Amino acid sequence: MTTTFTVEAGGSLLGSLRVPGDKSISHRSIMLGALAEGRTTITGFLDGEDCLATLAAFQDMGVPIERPESNTVIVDGVGLTGLKPPSGPLDMGNSGTAMRLMCGVLAGQDFDSTLVGDASLNRRPMRRVTEPLARMGARIDTEDDGTPPLRIHGGQRLRGQEHALAVASAQVKSALLLAGLWSEGETCVTEPAPTRDHTERMLRGFGCPVRRDRGTACVTGGGPLRAGSVDIPADISSAAFFMVGASIAQGSDMLLRHVGVNPTRTGVIDILRLMGASIEVLDRHEIGGEPVADLRVRWAPLKGIAIPRELVPLAIDEFPALFVAAACAEGKTVLTGAEELRVKESDRIQVMADGLAVLGVDCEVLPDGLRIQGRPTLAGGEVRSHGDHRIAMAFAMAALRADAAVTIRDCDNVATSFPDFARLARHAGLGITAA
Ligand code: S3P
């Protein structure tokens, strides 16, 4: 039996909330903390299954890591050459970020290792990292169709390369920059469109200069990383569910506190504002190299739009929630240029279209996106998340505009990114129960 969410129809979202820590930054803080020299103290850490998989992998490779409180982690870094061979395969669970970034880290070690994952991760494409790593000298075996498990042969000499990425992917960029730490010479990655830059920012914070020239980021290997402290803001991707919920539910007024507003992540704010949402960015300041702010979101009538293509990589994880906003908007919303959504934790184009159809929404599936005809009220019904955390949370918010309860099956994986979702959402006014 897996968790089912049952969400009563209607209601509004009110009050002030701090959602859990940023998933992308939490993964990177463990990785760089483990590879640094000295003690790194991490606060605001996301205590979700994905980041705990990264943490457990480094513990298995001999890195002392303590957790004095659930959101605080102390990592005693072992330096770039201090990792030990793991006791067995490293289980990355549901996390594409953990698997792809670890691939970059492990490619440069002098021991063999194997990365495994759950059923969803075992379907996801890995050649996008293994092929460019192979050009640097790495030896990594995938299954015949390019999926995990990944068998990484240690003891290879890596050489810095200039990579021009075909896909706008922060995971691929980060895996290559991390492998660059063990490579001879300079490793440069040019991306086709800007993607989240947490790796570059954090490497700088750990004393590793990252050269940036327009769309290209470069690192030079060899230098030590210096430990320090990392203060992780709330995850804008988790805040996005409440941004959409408050925007669609009449009478809503929410303050989302201390949210990371790195400009490579704020596409969701831009897209919702283009749809007519009322979102104020308050008290903007910088913490540990990352911009943070409070977001005040109030109900506003939304209208359908053509989503600008350049915003797609800047909102890549927020489309399940944005599709729900589109379903409640007046008129038609069209997304194109988002074929990457098909290879996330689920095929987020098809799975969202199937669920929206259950709720009475007329949508047309495109190879690289979705055309959604908004309606004043959604139907209730039973939808499946296909084990995808963000699908589950998006449909929970849809109930705010439904005329009958929405039941969402298969919600266990919400714990990968937002373990306390049901409790916090109930606190804000959503009629959700998890059983
Ligand atoms: C992430 C990058 C994105 C995003 C994922 C987290 C990261 O993936 O979807 O949730 O932390 O680097 P892609 O690089 O595959 O776009």
GROMACS .gro file of N, CA and C in nm, residues 5 7-11 13 240-242 244-246 248-249 320-328 352 355-361 375-381 383 390-408 421 430-432:
model
  189
    5PHE      N    1  -0.351   1.065  -0.115
    5PHE     CA    2  -0.400   1.195  -0.067
    5PHE      C    3  -0.547   1.206  -0.104
    7VAL      N    4  -0.827   1.508  -0.103
    7VAL     CA    5  -0.831   1.652  -0.083
    7VAL      C    6  -0.974   1.701  -0.107
    8GLU      N    7  -1.032   1.763  -0.003
    8GLU     CA    8  -1.168   1.817  -0.016
    8GLU      C    9  -1.170   1.929  -0.118
    9ALA      N   10  -1.286   1.945  -0.181
    9ALA     CA   11  -1.298   2.051  -0.282
    9ALA      C   12  -1.307   2.188  -0.215
   10GLY      N   13  -1.250   2.289  -0.281
   10GLY     CA   14  -1.267   2.428  -0.240
   10GLY      C   15  -1.171   2.471  -0.131
   11GLY      N   16  -1.199   2.589  -0.075
   11GLY     CA   17  -1.114   2.645   0.031
   11GLY      C   18  -1.019   2.749  -0.025
   13LEU      N   19  -0.602   2.942   0.066
   13LEU     CA   20  -0.475   2.928   0.138
   13LEU      C   21  -0.442   3.061   0.206
  240ALA      N   22   0.633   2.663  -0.509
  240ALA     CA   23   0.553   2.680  -0.630
  240ALA      C   24   0.411   2.623  -0.614
  241PHE      N   25   0.397   2.513  -0.539
  241PHE     CA   26   0.263   2.456  -0.522
  241PHE      C   27   0.172   2.554  -0.448
  242PHE      N   28   0.229   2.622  -0.348
  242PHE     CA   29   0.150   2.719  -0.272
  242PHE      C   30   0.130   2.847  -0.354
  244VAL      N   31   0.084   2.854  -0.675
  244VAL     CA   32  -0.027   2.821  -0.766
  244VAL      C   33  -0.157   2.810  -0.686
  245GLY      N   34  -0.154   2.740  -0.573
  245GLY     CA   35  -0.275   2.722  -0.492
  245GLY      C   36  -0.334   2.856  -0.452
  246ALA      N   37  -0.248   2.948  -0.403
  246ALA     CA   38  -0.298   3.078  -0.359
  246ALA      C   39  -0.348   3.160  -0.478
  248ILE      N   40  -0.497   3.046  -0.749
  248ILE     CA   41  -0.623   2.997  -0.810
  248ILE      C   42  -0.741   2.998  -0.711
  249ALA      N   43  -0.713   3.004  -0.580
  249ALA     CA   44  -0.822   2.989  -0.483
  249ALA      C   45  -0.866   3.125  -0.431
  320PRO      N   46   0.423   2.083  -1.359
  320PRO     CA   47   0.302   2.019  -1.306
  320PRO      C   48   0.212   2.121  -1.236
  321ALA      N   49   0.271   2.205  -1.150
  321ALA     CA   50   0.192   2.307  -1.080
  321ALA      C   51   0.139   2.411  -1.180
  322LEU      N   52   0.223   2.452  -1.276
  322LEU     CA   53   0.179   2.554  -1.372
  322LEU      C   54   0.066   2.502  -1.461
  323PHE      N   55   0.064   2.373  -1.490
  323PHE     CA   56  -0.046   2.317  -1.571
  323PHE      C   57  -0.178   2.328  -1.494
  324VAL      N   58  -0.171   2.313  -1.361
  324VAL     CA   59  -0.292   2.328  -1.281
  324VAL      C   60  -0.338   2.475  -1.285
  325ALA      N   61  -0.242   2.568  -1.277
  325ALA     CA   62  -0.278   2.710  -1.291
  325ALA      C   63  -0.345   2.733  -1.427
  326ALA      N   64  -0.289   2.674  -1.532
  326ALA     CA   65  -0.344   2.691  -1.667
  326ALA      C   66  -0.485   2.634  -1.677
  327ALA      N   67  -0.507   2.521  -1.608
  327ALA     CA   68  -0.640   2.457  -1.613
  327ALA      C   69  -0.746   2.546  -1.549
  328CYS      N   70  -0.702   2.638  -1.459
  328CYS     CA   71  -0.796   2.726  -1.389
  328CYS      C   72  -0.797   2.867  -1.448
  352MET      N   73   0.039   1.443  -1.656
  352MET     CA   74  -0.046   1.559  -1.620
  352MET      C   75  -0.168   1.565  -1.711
  355GLY      N   76  -0.424   1.312  -1.591
  355GLY     CA   77  -0.491   1.354  -1.466
  355GLY      C   78  -0.584   1.472  -1.490
  356LEU      N   79  -0.541   1.568  -1.571
  356LEU     CA   80  -0.627   1.684  -1.599
  356LEU      C   81  -0.754   1.640  -1.671
  357ALA      N   82  -0.741   1.540  -1.759
  357ALA     CA   83  -0.860   1.490  -1.830
  357ALA      C   84  -0.961   1.434  -1.729
  358VAL      N   85  -0.912   1.362  -1.627
  358VAL     CA   86  -1.003   1.312  -1.523
  358VAL      C   87  -1.078   1.429  -1.457
  359LEU      N   88  -1.010   1.542  -1.441
  359LEU     CA   89  -1.072   1.658  -1.376
  359LEU      C   90  -1.152   1.742  -1.475
  360GLY      N   91  -1.177   1.686  -1.594
  360GLY     CA   92  -1.264   1.752  -1.691
  360GLY      C   93  -1.198   1.857  -1.778
  361VAL      N   94  -1.065   1.860  -1.775
  361VAL     CA   95  -0.993   1.965  -1.849
  361VAL      C   96  -0.961   1.915  -1.989
  375ARG      N   97  -1.078   2.626  -1.743
  375ARG     CA   98  -1.223   2.626  -1.715
  375ARG      C   99  -1.248   2.683  -1.576
  376PRO      N  100  -1.368   2.736  -1.555
  376PRO     CA  101  -1.395   2.803  -1.427
  376PRO      C  102  -1.388   2.707  -1.308
  377THR      N  103  -1.436   2.585  -1.328
  377THR     CA  104  -1.438   2.487  -1.217
  377THR      C  105  -1.388   2.354  -1.269
  378LEU      N  106  -1.311   2.285  -1.187
  378LEU     CA  107  -1.263   2.152  -1.225
  378LEU      C  108  -1.357   2.047  -1.166
  379ALA      N  109  -1.358   1.931  -1.226
  379ALA     CA  110  -1.434   1.819  -1.167
  379ALA      C  111  -1.348   1.754  -1.059
  380GLY      N  112  -1.412   1.679  -0.971
  380GLY     CA  113  -1.335   1.597  -0.877
  380GLY      C  114  -1.301   1.465  -0.944
  381GLY      N  115  -1.236   1.377  -0.871
  381GLY     CA  116  -1.208   1.245  -0.928
  381GLY      C  117  -1.079   1.189  -0.873
  383VAL      N  118  -0.698   1.059  -0.949
  383VAL     CA  119  -0.585   1.066  -1.042
  383VAL      C  120  -0.467   0.988  -0.986
  390ARG      N  121   0.603   1.561  -0.770
  390ARG     CA  122   0.549   1.692  -0.811
  390ARG      C  123   0.410   1.680  -0.875
  391ILE      N  124   0.382   1.566  -0.936
  391ILE     CA  125   0.248   1.543  -0.991
  391ILE      C  126   0.148   1.535  -0.874
  392ALA      N  127   0.187   1.462  -0.770
  392ALA     CA  128   0.098   1.445  -0.654
  392ALA      C  129   0.064   1.581  -0.592
  393MET      N  130   0.165   1.663  -0.570
  393MET     CA  131   0.142   1.792  -0.502
  393MET      C  132   0.063   1.889  -0.592
  394ALA      N  133   0.089   1.883  -0.723
  394ALA     CA  134   0.016   1.971  -0.816
  394ALA      C  135  -0.134   1.938  -0.812
  395PHE      N  136  -0.168   1.808  -0.817
  395PHE     CA  137  -0.311   1.773  -0.817
  395PHE      C  138  -0.377   1.800  -0.682
  396ALA      N  139  -0.298   1.796  -0.575
  396ALA     CA  140  -0.355   1.832  -0.445
  396ALA      C  141  -0.406   1.977  -0.452
  397MET      N  142  -0.330   2.066  -0.513
  397MET     CA  143  -0.370   2.207  -0.523
  397MET      C  144  -0.491   2.225  -0.616
  398ALA      N  145  -0.503   2.136  -0.715
  398ALA     CA  146  -0.616   2.148  -0.809
  398ALA      C  147  -0.750   2.137  -0.736
  399ALA      N  148  -0.753   2.065  -0.623
  399ALA     CA  149  -0.878   2.047  -0.550
  399ALA      C  150  -0.936   2.181  -0.504
  400LEU      N  151  -0.851   2.283  -0.487
  400LEU     CA  152  -0.900   2.414  -0.443
  400LEU      C  153  -1.003   2.471  -0.541
  401ARG      N  154  -0.997   2.427  -0.667
  401ARG     CA  155  -1.091   2.480  -0.766
  401ARG      C  156  -1.184   2.372  -0.820
  402ALA      N  157  -1.192   2.256  -0.750
  402ALA     CA  158  -1.276   2.147  -0.797
  402ALA      C  159  -1.413   2.153  -0.730
  403ASP      N  160  -1.512   2.086  -0.791
  403ASP     CA  161  -1.645   2.086  -0.730
  403ASP      C  162  -1.672   1.957  -0.652
  404ALA      N  163  -1.572   1.870  -0.645
  404ALA     CA  164  -1.582   1.749  -0.562
  404ALA      C  165  -1.439   1.709  -0.524
  405ALA      N  166  -1.427   1.618  -0.429
  405ALA     CA  167  -1.294   1.584  -0.377
  405ALA      C  168  -1.203   1.527  -0.487
  406VAL      N  169  -1.074   1.550  -0.471
  406VAL     CA  170  -0.974   1.491  -0.560
  406VAL      C  171  -0.894   1.389  -0.478
  407THR      N  172  -0.886   1.268  -0.532
  407THR     CA  173  -0.808   1.162  -0.467
  407THR      C  174  -0.683   1.139  -0.552
  408ILE      N  175  -0.568   1.133  -0.488
  408ILE     CA  176  -0.443   1.114  -0.563
  408ILE      C  177  -0.374   0.989  -0.509
  421PHE      N  178   0.467   1.783   0.340
  421PHE     CA  179   0.373   1.857   0.255
  421PHE      C  180   0.230   1.858   0.307
  430LEU      N  181  -0.562   2.382   0.304
  430LEU     CA  182  -0.603   2.279   0.208
  430LEU      C  183  -0.667   2.162   0.286
  431GLY      N  184  -0.780   2.113   0.237
  431GLY     CA  185  -0.850   2.005   0.309
  431GLY      C  186  -0.791   1.870   0.276
  432ILE      N  187  -0.663   1.851   0.306
  432ILE     CA  188  -0.591   1.729   0.262
  432ILE      C  189  -0.574   1.631   0.377
   0.00000   0.00000   0.00000
